[in-house]
Structures are given as structure tokens and as C-alpha cells.
Amino acid sequence: MQSTETVIKAMSEVDNRVIIRTEQSPYILYLEGEDDERLLLAWAANLGKTEVFNKFCVYILGGVTKIDMKRRADAHFDALKQINPKVHRVMLFDYDNDETAFNPALDNPVLKEWKRKNIENYLLVPIAWENAVLDALNINQLDLFNNKYGEIIADFFSEQGISSSPPKGFTWTNVKANIFQAVNGKKILFENKDSLFHRIKDLDDLKINREKVAINMNEELIHEDIIGFFNHLSTIAE
């Protein structure tokens, strides 16, 4: 049993929201940023994993180096553990590059890392962007007037060397082409001035954000890396 002084110190370092949530459901998920949470929420809904995802208290680490984020997560969890010894954790990071990657073992129950450069790289699916445009326009298919959006999407992915359909023998669920590990989806899809987001927005002020793309990805468009992560959450929260 922990001393009163230890518990008081830990409580001063851990937000009451986290304490309450992990008392209700003893699982915490450490993520790099809020965009990660929004994407995971959308994918969870499409994979029927919302109930599992909601068992985890999401804690956003914020914009520092990966090493610093991991240290913060470790320190935060150590403090939380003093308050609730039954709590379990999972940490999820982008791969980024060989110099910063943690390269955890596949069977590591705590530390997980995307195989692609960052989480946005799982949005590099042309049909998902087309679906998101249709959804935003509230139409069923692109007609002659709206096909300009389809052309923008097709041109963008062609420039990146990504075809409208996955390579022969693969699906969007299991495609493993090197391009998906090499490019920076965060920048080319959303941040650069000539990103796909800005190309569509500049055409007619149509804003297709991360969540809009993710929510328009059915199970056939969601990569096995994502499916595997949710299966891991299910195992932890059994």
C-alpha cells in the first residue's frame, strides 16, 4: 500500500480528469497529438471498435521530441500508478525516421509505433478523398461540374506515384509499397501550400480535413496496421 505522502504527490502531478476516467476504466492511451485522437475515433467507428477505444483515457503528449514525449508519458504513468495500481497503458508514436524511431518489438504490450512515417500516411488512399468530397458536397457521384475535384485528387496522387488502385495482388488494407513509408503525409496532404487539402480548398473553399477523410474510409480502405492496433487495444482491455 502506498504512503499518504506518495499518493498526494502523485495526485498533484495527474489531472483529476485522468484519475476519474482511469478509476472508471483502468486504461490510458498516450498519443502524440489531438489529430491522432480524431483519426482513431473515426477509424474506430468504421471498424466497430468505438466501445473498445472509449475504454481508454486518451492523454495528449504535445509537440516536443519523441524522446521527451516518452519520458513525459513514463513519468505521468508512474505518478498515476501510485494512485491507481490497476491502471494499464499503451503509448503510440509515429515512425518519423530511422534516427528517431523506437522500433519496439511487435509483442511489446505498451509501446506501439506506426510502420509508416506518420499517422496521416494512412490517409493516402485516393478513393477515401473522393468519398470525403462526395460527403462534403452531399452528392452520390462526381458529375461534369464537380469532376474538377476528382481531377485534383487524381493529379495529386499521380504526382506522388500512387495510383487510383493498389498494386496488383494487394488491397488498400495490406498494401506495403515503399512510397507509403517515405513520404510525409502530414505535410503533403495538409500542411504544404500545395497540399491536397489546400488544392481542394483553393478551388471552391471546400475543406476536407483529416477526420472527414478517415470517416469516409470503410473497412476495405483501412490498413491492417490500424486494424492490428485496435485489436491490440481489445486485448489489453479484455
Tab-separated table of C-alpha atoms in Angstrom:
chain	number	residue	atom	x	y	z
A	1	MET	CA	0.000	0.000	0.000
A	2	GLN	CA	1.345	3.429	-0.959
A	3	SER	CA	2.040	6.060	1.694
A	4	THR	CA	-0.244	9.078	2.004
A	5	GLU	CA	2.629	11.399	1.033
A	6	THR	CA	3.312	9.402	-2.163
A	7	VAL	CA	-0.325	9.465	-3.205
A	8	ILE	CA	-0.668	13.196	-2.520
A	9	LYS	CA	2.443	13.946	-4.612
A	10	ALA	CA	1.146	11.784	-7.452
A	11	MET	CA	-2.258	13.457	-7.373
A	12	SER	CA	-0.582	16.854	-7.740
A	13	GLU	CA	1.032	15.640	-10.971
A	14	VAL	CA	-2.003	13.935	-12.521
A	15	ASP	CA	-5.120	15.731	-13.781
A	16	ASN	CA	-8.322	14.905	-11.913
A	17	ARG	CA	-9.989	14.031	-15.216
A	18	VAL	CA	-7.421	11.304	-15.790
A	19	ILE	CA	-7.794	9.998	-12.241
A	20	ILE	CA	-11.578	9.788	-12.540
A	21	ARG	CA	-11.532	8.219	-16.019
A	22	THR	CA	-8.979	5.570	-15.092
A	23	GLU	CA	-10.856	4.732	-11.903
A	24	GLN	CA	-13.903	4.068	-14.079
A	25	SER	CA	-11.916	2.161	-16.720
A	26	PRO	CA	-8.250	1.421	-15.857
A	27	TYR	CA	-6.700	2.054	-19.268
A	28	ILE	CA	-4.771	5.053	-20.600
A	29	LEU	CA	-3.588	5.721	-24.151
A	30	TYR	CA	-0.734	8.190	-24.720
A	31	LEU	CA	-0.818	9.892	-28.147
A	32	GLU	CA	1.412	12.497	-29.786
A	33	GLY	CA	-1.342	14.940	-30.754
A	34	GLU	CA	-5.052	15.694	-30.911
A	35	ASP	CA	-5.203	14.853	-34.626
A	36	ASP	CA	-4.191	11.298	-33.743
A	37	GLU	CA	-7.162	11.007	-31.410
A	38	ARG	CA	-9.594	12.344	-34.003
A	39	LEU	CA	-8.353	9.927	-36.664
A	40	LEU	CA	-8.502	6.970	-34.297
A	41	LEU	CA	-12.038	7.910	-33.267
A	42	ALA	CA	-13.156	7.948	-36.906
A	43	TRP	CA	-11.483	4.633	-37.720
A	44	ALA	CA	-12.839	3.073	-34.534
A	45	ALA	CA	-16.367	3.958	-35.611
A	46	ASN	CA	-15.876	2.375	-39.032
A	47	LEU	CA	-14.288	-0.772	-37.582
A	48	GLY	CA	-16.876	-1.265	-34.841
A	49	LYS	CA	-14.229	-0.530	-32.196
A	50	THR	CA	-15.716	2.578	-30.587
A	51	GLU	CA	-16.612	0.769	-27.367
A	52	VAL	CA	-13.067	-0.560	-27.048
A	53	PHE	CA	-11.475	2.820	-27.826
A	54	ASN	CA	-13.694	4.568	-25.283
A	55	LYS	CA	-12.361	2.310	-22.537
A	56	PHE	CA	-9.082	4.213	-22.797
A	57	CYS	CA	-8.464	7.618	-21.299
A	58	VAL	CA	-6.618	9.500	-24.047
A	59	TYR	CA	-3.711	11.640	-22.888
A	60	ILE	CA	-2.161	14.019	-25.437
A	61	LEU	CA	1.586	14.465	-25.001
A	62	GLY	CA	2.037	17.548	-27.178
A	63	GLY	CA	4.660	18.897	-29.553
A	64	VAL	CA	8.086	18.019	-28.184
A	65	THR	CA	10.625	15.434	-29.339
A	66	LYS	CA	9.634	11.776	-29.255
A	67	ILE	CA	12.203	11.072	-26.544
A	68	ASP	CA	10.774	13.870	-24.414
A	69	MET	CA	7.233	12.682	-25.049
A	70	LYS	CA	8.102	9.160	-23.950
A	71	ARG	CA	9.797	10.468	-20.811
A	72	ARG	CA	6.717	12.560	-20.019
A	73	ALA	CA	4.458	9.584	-20.587
A	74	ASP	CA	6.609	7.377	-18.365
A	75	ALA	CA	6.664	9.957	-15.566
A	76	HIS	CA	2.936	10.608	-15.853
A	77	PHE	CA	2.122	6.909	-15.759
A	78	ASP	CA	4.406	6.315	-12.770
A	79	ALA	CA	2.505	9.008	-10.879
A	80	LEU	CA	-0.866	7.669	-11.995
A	81	LYS	CA	0.155	4.174	-10.949
A	82	GLN	CA	0.666	5.441	-7.403
A	83	ILE	CA	-2.982	6.444	-7.330
A	84	ASN	CA	-4.444	3.507	-9.258
A	85	PRO	CA	-2.158	0.447	-9.241
A	86	LYS	CA	-4.544	-1.417	-11.573
A	87	VAL	CA	-4.163	1.005	-14.490
A	88	HIS	CA	-2.733	-0.246	-17.809
A	89	ARG	CA	-1.160	1.898	-20.538
A	90	VAL	CA	-0.418	1.966	-24.260
A	91	MET	CA	1.830	4.542	-25.967
A	92	LEU	CA	1.514	5.159	-29.716
A	93	PHE	CA	4.073	7.102	-31.765
A	94	ASP	CA	4.739	7.968	-35.396
A	95	TYR	CA	7.720	6.271	-37.037
A	96	ASP	CA	9.147	9.555	-38.431
A	97	ASN	CA	12.572	8.253	-39.496
A	98	ASP	CA	15.229	5.665	-38.682
A	99	GLU	CA	17.061	8.045	-36.330
A	100	THR	CA	14.049	8.773	-34.115
A	101	ALA	CA	12.081	5.524	-34.383
A	102	PHE	CA	11.737	3.446	-31.212
A	103	ASN	CA	11.369	0.198	-33.164
A	104	PRO	CA	9.514	-1.644	-30.389
A	105	ALA	CA	9.169	-5.412	-30.630
A	106	LEU	CA	5.873	-6.487	-32.187
A	107	ASP	CA	4.867	-8.177	-28.927
A	108	ASN	CA	5.618	-5.103	-26.804
A	109	PRO	CA	2.299	-4.577	-24.970
A	110	VAL	CA	2.988	-0.950	-24.009
A	111	LEU	CA	4.948	0.799	-26.767
A	112	LYS	CA	3.468	0.840	-30.271
A	113	GLU	CA	4.692	2.638	-33.368
A	114	TRP	CA	3.184	3.120	-36.822
A	115	LYS	CA	5.072	1.351	-39.597
A	116	ARG	CA	4.512	4.333	-41.872
A	117	LYS	CA	6.201	7.687	-41.340
A	118	ASN	CA	3.213	9.207	-39.568
A	119	ILE	CA	-0.461	8.537	-38.941
A	120	GLU	CA	-1.542	10.771	-41.849
A	121	ASN	CA	0.171	8.389	-44.274
A	122	TYR	CA	-2.727	6.008	-43.732
A	123	LEU	CA	-4.921	8.635	-45.425
A	124	LEU	CA	-3.026	8.212	-48.707
A	125	VAL	CA	-5.994	6.477	-50.316
A	126	PRO	CA	-7.430	8.278	-53.389
A	127	ILE	CA	-10.928	6.802	-53.100
A	128	ALA	CA	-11.158	7.924	-49.475
A	129	TRP	CA	-10.583	11.522	-50.599
A	130	GLU	CA	-13.148	11.146	-53.364
A	131	ASN	CA	-15.633	9.767	-50.829
A	132	ALA	CA	-14.894	12.654	-48.480
A	133	VAL	CA	-15.592	15.198	-51.246
A	134	LEU	CA	-18.878	13.473	-52.114
A	135	ASP	CA	-19.831	13.514	-48.452
A	136	ALA	CA	-18.949	17.189	-48.078
A	137	LEU	CA	-20.941	18.099	-51.210
A	138	ASN	CA	-23.794	15.779	-50.172
A	139	ILE	CA	-23.870	14.097	-53.590
A	140	ASN	CA	-23.574	10.477	-54.733
A	141	GLN	CA	-21.094	10.891	-57.585
A	142	LEU	CA	-18.954	13.495	-59.267
A	143	ASP	CA	-20.738	14.989	-62.285
A	144	LEU	CA	-19.293	17.135	-65.085
A	145	PHE	CA	-19.422	20.235	-62.894
A	146	ASN	CA	-17.869	18.635	-59.804
A	147	ASN	CA	-15.367	16.414	-61.585
A	148	LYS	CA	-12.774	19.167	-61.067
A	149	TYR	CA	-12.355	17.752	-57.565
A	150	GLY	CA	-11.748	14.296	-58.959
A	151	GLU	CA	-9.125	15.704	-61.307
A	152	ILE	CA	-7.332	17.476	-58.465
A	153	ILE	CA	-7.261	14.275	-56.407
A	154	ALA	CA	-6.097	12.154	-59.355
A	155	ASP	CA	-3.367	14.661	-60.285
A	156	PHE	CA	-2.100	14.858	-56.718
A	157	PHE	CA	-1.779	11.115	-56.241
A	158	SER	CA	-0.226	10.726	-59.687
A	159	GLU	CA	2.448	13.243	-58.678
A	160	GLN	CA	3.166	11.146	-55.581
A	161	GLY	CA	3.442	7.949	-57.625
A	162	ILE	CA	0.291	6.478	-56.086
A	163	SER	CA	-2.254	5.003	-58.496
A	164	SER	CA	-6.020	5.112	-58.074
A	165	SER	CA	-5.961	1.444	-57.089
A	166	PRO	CA	-3.365	-0.534	-55.091
A	167	PRO	CA	-0.678	-2.606	-56.884
A	168	LYS	CA	-1.676	-5.965	-58.344
A	169	GLY	CA	-2.055	-8.591	-55.652
A	170	PHE	CA	-2.683	-6.051	-52.889
A	171	THR	CA	-5.636	-4.157	-51.430
A	172	TRP	CA	-5.685	-0.852	-49.563
A	173	THR	CA	-5.801	-2.972	-46.409
A	174	ASN	CA	-2.454	-4.683	-46.972
A	175	VAL	CA	-0.551	-2.511	-49.479
A	176	LYS	CA	3.122	-2.186	-48.500
A	177	ALA	CA	4.746	-0.073	-51.260
A	178	ASN	CA	7.800	1.902	-50.082
A	179	ILE	CA	6.157	5.190	-51.027
A	180	PHE	CA	3.840	4.894	-48.025
A	181	GLN	CA	6.831	4.782	-45.669
A	182	ALA	CA	8.839	7.508	-47.435
A	183	VAL	CA	6.524	10.478	-47.971
A	184	ASN	CA	5.378	12.811	-45.200
A	185	GLY	CA	1.595	12.564	-45.367
A	186	LYS	CA	1.141	15.271	-42.748
A	187	LYS	CA	2.853	17.819	-44.983
A	188	ILE	CA	1.812	16.758	-48.479
A	189	LEU	CA	-1.817	16.144	-47.558
A	190	PHE	CA	-2.488	19.057	-45.193
A	191	GLU	CA	0.351	21.449	-44.341
A	192	ASN	CA	2.223	22.429	-47.522
A	193	LYS	CA	0.867	25.297	-49.597
A	194	ASP	CA	0.328	22.860	-52.475
A	195	SER	CA	-1.029	20.103	-50.224
A	196	LEU	CA	-4.128	18.231	-51.334
A	197	PHE	CA	-6.158	19.959	-48.623
A	198	HIS	CA	-5.189	23.405	-49.949
A	199	ARG	CA	-5.654	22.464	-53.607
A	200	ILE	CA	-9.250	21.453	-52.891
A	201	LYS	CA	-9.887	24.409	-50.583
A	202	ASP	CA	-8.459	26.927	-53.049
A	203	LEU	CA	-10.792	25.665	-55.761
A	204	ASP	CA	-14.063	26.472	-54.049
A	205	ASP	CA	-13.332	26.815	-50.302
A	206	LEU	CA	-14.216	23.146	-49.703
A	207	LYS	CA	-12.393	21.991	-46.567
A	208	ILE	CA	-11.568	18.280	-46.403
A	209	ASN	CA	-9.849	17.745	-43.067
A	210	ARG	CA	-8.317	14.620	-41.555
A	211	GLU	CA	-11.452	13.396	-39.835
A	212	LYS	CA	-13.529	13.860	-42.984
A	213	VAL	CA	-11.200	11.555	-44.904
A	214	ALA	CA	-10.936	8.995	-42.100
A	215	ILE	CA	-14.695	8.789	-41.538
A	216	ASN	CA	-15.112	8.045	-45.250
A	217	MET	CA	-12.824	5.012	-45.080
A	218	ASN	CA	-14.719	1.753	-44.750
A	219	GLU	CA	-13.003	-1.398	-43.517
A	220	GLU	CA	-11.729	-2.193	-47.034
A	221	LEU	CA	-9.809	1.100	-47.106
A	222	ILE	CA	-8.343	0.925	-43.589
A	223	HIS	CA	-4.844	-0.532	-43.429
A	224	GLU	CA	-4.034	-3.659	-41.427
A	225	ASP	CA	-1.642	-1.619	-39.244
A	226	ILE	CA	-4.661	0.297	-37.935
A	227	ILE	CA	-6.788	-2.810	-37.580
A	228	GLY	CA	-3.951	-4.502	-35.690
A	229	PHE	CA	-3.665	-1.562	-33.296
A	230	PHE	CA	-7.351	-1.710	-32.397
A	231	ASN	CA	-7.080	-5.469	-31.936
A	232	HIS	CA	-4.242	-4.789	-29.506
A	233	LEU	CA	-6.412	-2.344	-27.563
A	234	SER	CA	-9.093	-5.013	-27.418
A	235	THR	CA	-6.586	-7.487	-25.967
A	236	ILE	CA	-5.391	-5.019	-23.336
A	237	ALA	CA	-8.934	-4.128	-22.284
A	238	GLU	CA	-10.294	-7.689	-22.152
